[in-house]
CSV table of C-alpha atoms in Angstrom, one decimal:
chain,number,residue,atom,x,y,z
M,251,MET,CA,-0.2,-64.2,-19.0
M,252,LYS,CA,0.9,-63.4,-15.5
M,253,PRO,CA,-1.0,-60.8,-13.5
M,254,GLU,CA,2.2,-58.8,-13.1
M,255,THR,CA,2.8,-58.7,-16.8
M,256,THR,CA,-0.8,-57.6,-17.4
M,257,MET,CA,-0.5,-54.7,-14.9
M,258,THR,CA,2.8,-53.6,-16.5
M,259,ILE,CA,1.2,-53.4,-19.9
M,260,ILE,CA,-1.8,-51.5,-18.6
M,261,THR,CA,0.5,-49.0,-16.8
M,262,VAL,CA,2.6,-48.4,-20.0
M,263,LEU,CA,-0.6,-47.9,-22.1
M,264,ALA,CA,-1.9,-45.5,-19.5
M,265,LEU,CA,1.3,-43.5,-19.6
M,266,LEU,CA,1.3,-43.4,-23.4
M,267,ILE,CA,-2.4,-42.2,-23.5
M,268,MET,CA,-1.6,-39.5,-20.9
M,269,GLY,CA,1.4,-38.4,-23.0
M,270,ILE,CA,-0.8,-38.2,-26.2
M,271,VAL,CA,-3.4,-36.2,-24.3
M,272,LEU,CA,-0.8,-33.7,-23.1
M,273,VAL,CA,0.7,-33.2,-26.5
M,274,VAL,CA,-2.8,-32.6,-28.0
M,275,ALA,CA,-3.6,-30.1,-25.3
M,276,VAL,CA,-0.5,-28.2,-26.1
M,277,LEU,CA,-0.8,-28.2,-29.9
M,278,TYR,CA,-4.5,-27.8,-30.0
M,279,PRO,CA,-5.5,-25.8,-26.9
M,280,ASN,CA,-8.9,-24.8,-28.4
M,281,GLY,CA,-9.8,-28.2,-29.8
M,282,PHE,CA,-9.4,-29.6,-33.3
M,283,GLY,CA,-12.4,-27.8,-34.7
M,284,ALA,CA,-11.4,-24.4,-33.4
M,285,GLN,CA,-7.7,-24.7,-34.2
M,286,HIS,CA,-6.3,-22.0,-36.5
M,287,GLN,CA,-4.1,-23.0,-39.4
M,288,ASN,CA,-0.6,-21.7,-39.1
M,289,ALA,CA,-1.3,-20.3,-35.7
M,290,ILE,CA,1.1,-19.1,-32.9
M,291,TYR,CA,-0.2,-19.1,-29.3
M,292,VAL,CA,1.5,-16.9,-26.8
M,293,SER,CA,0.8,-15.5,-23.3
M,294,ALA,CA,2.3,-12.2,-22.1
M,295,GLN,CA,2.1,-9.6,-19.3
M,296,GLY,CA,2.0,-5.8,-19.6
M,297,PHE,CA,2.5,-3.1,-17.0
M,298,ALA,CA,1.8,0.5,-16.4
M,299,TYR,CA,2.7,2.8,-13.5
M,300,GLY,CA,1.1,5.9,-12.0
M,301,ALA,CA,1.2,8.2,-9.0
M,302,PRO,CA,-2.1,7.8,-7.0
M,303,GLN,CA,-4.3,10.9,-6.9
M,304,GLN,CA,-6.5,9.8,-4.0
M,305,ALA,CA,-6.2,8.3,-0.5
M,306,VAL,CA,-8.3,6.2,1.7
M,307,ALA,CA,-8.2,6.4,5.5
M,308,TYR,CA,-9.4,4.0,8.2
M,309,LEU,CA,-10.1,5.4,11.7
M,310,THR,CA,-11.6,4.1,15.0
M,311,ILE,CA,-13.6,6.1,17.5
M,312,ASN,CA,-13.8,4.8,21.1
M,313,GLY,CA,-16.2,5.7,23.9
M,314,SER,CA,-16.7,4.3,27.3
M,315,GLY,CA,-19.2,4.7,30.2
M,316,ALA,CA,-20.9,3.2,33.2
M,317,THR,CA,-23.8,2.2,31.0
M,318,ALA,CA,-24.2,1.2,27.3
M,319,GLU,CA,-26.1,4.5,26.7
M,320,ILE,CA,-23.2,6.6,28.1
M,321,ALA,CA,-20.6,4.7,26.1
M,322,THR,CA,-22.7,5.2,22.9
M,323,ALA,CA,-23.2,8.9,23.7
M,324,ASN,CA,-19.5,9.4,24.1
M,325,VAL,CA,-18.9,7.9,20.7
M,326,SER,CA,-21.5,10.2,19.2
M,327,LEU,CA,-19.9,13.3,20.7
M,328,THR,CA,-16.5,12.4,19.1
M,329,LEU,CA,-18.2,11.5,15.9
M,330,ALA,CA,-19.9,14.9,15.7
M,331,LYS,CA,-16.5,16.6,16.1
M,332,PHE,CA,-15.0,14.3,13.5
M,333,ASN,CA,-17.8,15.1,11.0
M,334,ALA,CA,-17.2,18.8,11.4
M,335,SER,CA,-13.5,18.4,10.8
M,336,VAL,CA,-13.6,16.0,7.9
M,337,LYS,CA,-15.9,18.0,5.6
M,338,LYS,CA,-13.1,20.0,4.0
M,339,TYR,CA,-11.1,16.9,3.2
M,340,VAL,CA,-14.0,15.4,1.2
M,341,ASN,CA,-15.1,18.6,-0.5
M,342,GLY,CA,-18.3,18.6,1.7
M,343,ASN,CA,-19.4,15.3,0.2
M,344,MET,CA,-20.1,13.2,3.3
M,345,SER,CA,-21.0,10.2,1.2
M,346,MET,CA,-17.2,9.6,1.1
M,347,VAL,CA,-17.4,8.9,4.8
M,348,LYS,CA,-18.9,5.7,5.9
M,349,THR,CA,-19.1,3.5,9.0
M,350,VAL,CA,-17.6,0.0,8.4
M,351,SER,CA,-18.0,-1.5,11.8
M,352,TYR,CA,-19.6,-0.9,15.2
M,353,SER,CA,-19.4,-2.7,18.5
M,354,LEU,CA,-20.7,-2.3,22.0
M,355,TYR,CA,-19.5,-4.6,24.8
M,356,LEU,CA,-18.6,-4.9,28.5
M,357,PRO,CA,-14.9,-5.9,28.8
M,358,HIS,CA,-14.0,-8.8,31.2
M,359,ASN,CA,-13.3,-7.6,34.7
M,360,SER,CA,-14.5,-4.0,33.9
M,361,THR,CA,-17.5,-2.1,35.1
M,362,ASP,CA,-17.5,0.3,32.1
M,363,TYR,CA,-19.0,-0.4,28.7
M,364,VAL,CA,-17.0,0.2,25.6
M,365,ALA,CA,-18.4,1.4,22.2
M,366,THR,CA,-16.2,1.3,19.1
M,367,GLU,CA,-17.0,2.7,15.6
M,368,GLY,CA,-14.8,2.0,12.5
M,369,ILE,CA,-14.8,4.6,9.8
M,370,GLN,CA,-13.6,4.8,6.2
M,371,VAL,CA,-12.8,8.1,4.5
M,372,ASN,CA,-12.1,8.5,0.8
M,373,ILE,CA,-9.9,11.5,0.3
M,374,PRO,CA,-10.3,12.8,-3.3
M,375,ASN,CA,-7.0,14.8,-3.3
M,376,ILE,CA,-4.0,12.9,-2.0
M,377,GLN,CA,-2.2,16.2,-1.4
M,378,ASN,CA,-4.5,16.7,1.6
M,379,ALA,CA,-3.5,13.4,3.3
M,380,SER,CA,-0.8,14.9,5.5
M,381,SER,CA,-3.1,17.7,6.7
M,382,PHE,CA,-5.8,15.1,7.3
M,383,ILE,CA,-3.6,13.0,9.5
M,384,GLY,CA,-2.4,15.9,11.5
M,385,ASN,CA,-5.8,17.4,12.1
M,386,MET,CA,-7.6,14.1,12.9
M,387,SER,CA,-4.9,13.3,15.4
M,388,THR,CA,-6.0,16.3,17.5
M,389,LEU,CA,-9.4,14.7,18.3
M,390,SER,CA,-9.5,12.8,21.6
M,391,ASN,CA,-10.7,9.1,21.4
M,392,LEU,CA,-10.1,9.0,17.7
M,393,TYR,CA,-7.4,6.8,16.3
M,394,ILE,CA,-6.0,6.6,12.7
M,395,SER,CA,-5.3,3.0,11.7
M,396,GLN,CA,-4.0,3.6,8.2
M,397,VAL,CA,-4.0,6.1,5.3
M,398,SER,CA,-3.2,4.5,2.0
M,399,ALA,CA,-2.6,5.9,-1.5
M,400,GLN,CA,-5.3,5.0,-4.1
M,401,LEU,CA,-5.7,5.3,-7.8
M,402,SER,CA,-8.7,7.2,-9.1
M,403,ASN,CA,-11.2,5.5,-11.4
M,404,GLN,CA,-9.9,7.5,-14.3
M,405,GLN,CA,-6.4,6.5,-13.5
M,406,ILE,CA,-7.3,2.9,-13.3
M,407,LYS,CA,-9.0,3.1,-16.7
M,408,ASN,CA,-6.0,4.9,-18.3
M,409,LEU,CA,-3.4,2.6,-16.8
M,410,THR,CA,-5.4,-0.5,-17.6
M,411,SER,CA,-5.4,0.5,-21.3
M,412,ALA,CA,-1.7,1.2,-21.2
M,413,ALA,CA,-1.0,-2.2,-19.5
M,414,ILE,CA,-3.0,-4.0,-22.2
M,415,ALA,CA,-1.1,-2.2,-24.9
M,416,ASP,CA,2.2,-3.2,-23.3
M,417,ALA,CA,1.0,-6.8,-23.0
M,418,LEU,CA,0.0,-7.0,-26.7
M,419,GLN,CA,3.4,-5.5,-27.6
M,420,ASN,CA,5.2,-8.2,-25.6
M,421,ALA,CA,3.0,-10.9,-27.1
M,422,THR,CA,3.7,-9.6,-30.6
M,423,ALA,CA,7.5,-9.7,-29.9
M,424,GLN,CA,7.1,-13.3,-28.7
M,425,ALA,CA,5.2,-14.3,-31.8
M,426,ARG,CA,7.8,-12.7,-34.1
M,427,SER,CA,10.5,-14.6,-32.3
M,428,VAL,CA,8.6,-17.9,-32.9
M,429,SER,CA,7.9,-17.0,-36.6
M,430,ARG,CA,11.6,-16.9,-37.3
M,431,PHE,CA,11.6,-20.6,-37.0
M,432,ALA,CA,8.9,-20.8,-39.7
M,433,GLY,CA,11.0,-18.8,-42.2
M,434,ASN,CA,10.2,-15.2,-41.0
M,435,LYS,CA,6.6,-15.4,-41.9
M,436,THR,CA,4.3,-12.4,-41.8
M,437,ILE,CA,2.2,-12.6,-38.6
M,438,MET,CA,-1.2,-11.1,-37.9
M,439,LEU,CA,-3.2,-10.9,-34.6
M,440,ALA,CA,-6.2,-13.2,-34.9
M,441,ASN,CA,-7.5,-13.2,-31.3
M,442,VAL,CA,-6.7,-11.9,-27.9
M,443,THR,CA,-8.1,-12.8,-24.4
M,444,ILE,CA,-7.5,-10.7,-21.3
M,445,ASN,CA,-6.8,-13.2,-18.5
M,446,SER,CA,-6.2,-11.2,-15.4
M,447,TYR,CA,-6.0,-7.7,-14.0
M,448,ARG,CA,-4.3,-6.6,-10.8
M,449,ILE,CA,-3.1,-3.4,-9.1
M,450,TYR,CA,0.1,-3.7,-7.1
M,451,PRO,CA,0.5,-0.8,-4.5
M,452,TYR,CA,3.9,0.6,-4.0
M,453,TYR,CA,3.4,3.1,-1.3
M,454,ASN,CA,4.3,4.1,2.2
M,455,TYR,CA,1.5,4.6,4.7
M,456,ALA,CA,1.3,6.9,7.7
M,457,SER,CA,-0.5,6.4,10.9
M,458,ALA,CA,-1.1,8.3,14.1
M,459,SER,CA,-3.0,8.1,17.3
M,460,SER,CA,-4.4,11.2,19.0
M,461,GLY,CA,-4.4,9.6,22.4
M,462,LYS,CA,-0.7,8.7,22.2
M,463,TYR,CA,1.1,11.2,19.9
M,464,GLY,CA,-0.8,14.4,20.6
M,465,ASN,CA,-0.7,16.6,17.4
M,466,PRO,CA,1.8,15.2,14.9
M,467,SER,CA,2.2,16.6,11.4
M,468,PRO,CA,3.5,13.6,9.4
M,469,GLU,CA,4.5,13.8,5.8
M,470,PHE,CA,2.5,11.4,3.6
M,471,PHE,CA,4.4,9.8,0.7
M,472,SER,CA,2.1,8.2,-1.9
M,473,GLY,CA,4.7,6.4,-4.0
M,474,THR,CA,3.6,4.7,-7.2
M,475,MET,CA,1.3,1.9,-8.2
M,476,GLN,CA,1.6,-0.7,-10.9
M,477,VAL,CA,-1.3,-2.1,-13.0
M,478,ALA,CA,-0.6,-5.5,-14.4
M,479,GLU,CA,-2.5,-7.2,-17.3
M,480,SER,CA,-2.1,-10.7,-18.5
M,481,VAL,CA,-3.3,-11.7,-22.0
M,482,SER,CA,-3.4,-14.8,-24.3
M,483,ALA,CA,-3.0,-14.0,-28.0
M,484,VAL,CA,-3.4,-16.0,-31.2
M,485,PHE,CA,-1.4,-14.9,-34.2
M,486,SER,CA,-1.8,-16.3,-37.7
M,487,TYR,CA,1.1,-16.4,-40.2
M,488,LYS,CA,1.6,-17.0,-43.8
């Protein structure tokens, strides 16, 4: 037998084996031993929407000086003013305010050191976001990078449950459609697996800079957020 003929036969056999493996993987996704009799396998997504109740803000404080100590001291002065102003927006709970970055450096071709501190503020009541932006913008050397809407932990819990219920409803509708081809059999949920969970923000964000804009009073629009759940379900029918 010629080598070319042998290679052709091997290639054909390999393609046949790959096809058989693919069919088995589709018909028996959990293996032969775990396969349900009279089972329908479906995947579905579910969604839930809500208006965020909280907000998170990111700010930067800058300070400069002829020495590293002076630059650091200038940052500390602005930080003290910031701490006094921010208390009412976090209900006096300063654990909602944290430093996320800090740098101290001497810029190229400059004789003054620059110190920069990045701050994150979790605002428990989103209704205070507009006032927060306006008041923080009055502080010199403090810059607001972004204020974003955020779901509360309870909202995430509630919307997740609603999204899962929606996904199961969609999965059941798919299974019923499939069961029609089996003679409108009665279907029952045998197993469900939650595959993924995501929050998709649909919001506008506001930003302001005290050094550039003076004392703005922007209106903050929170918009809505979507929680998406993906599930895989197994239905038995008889």
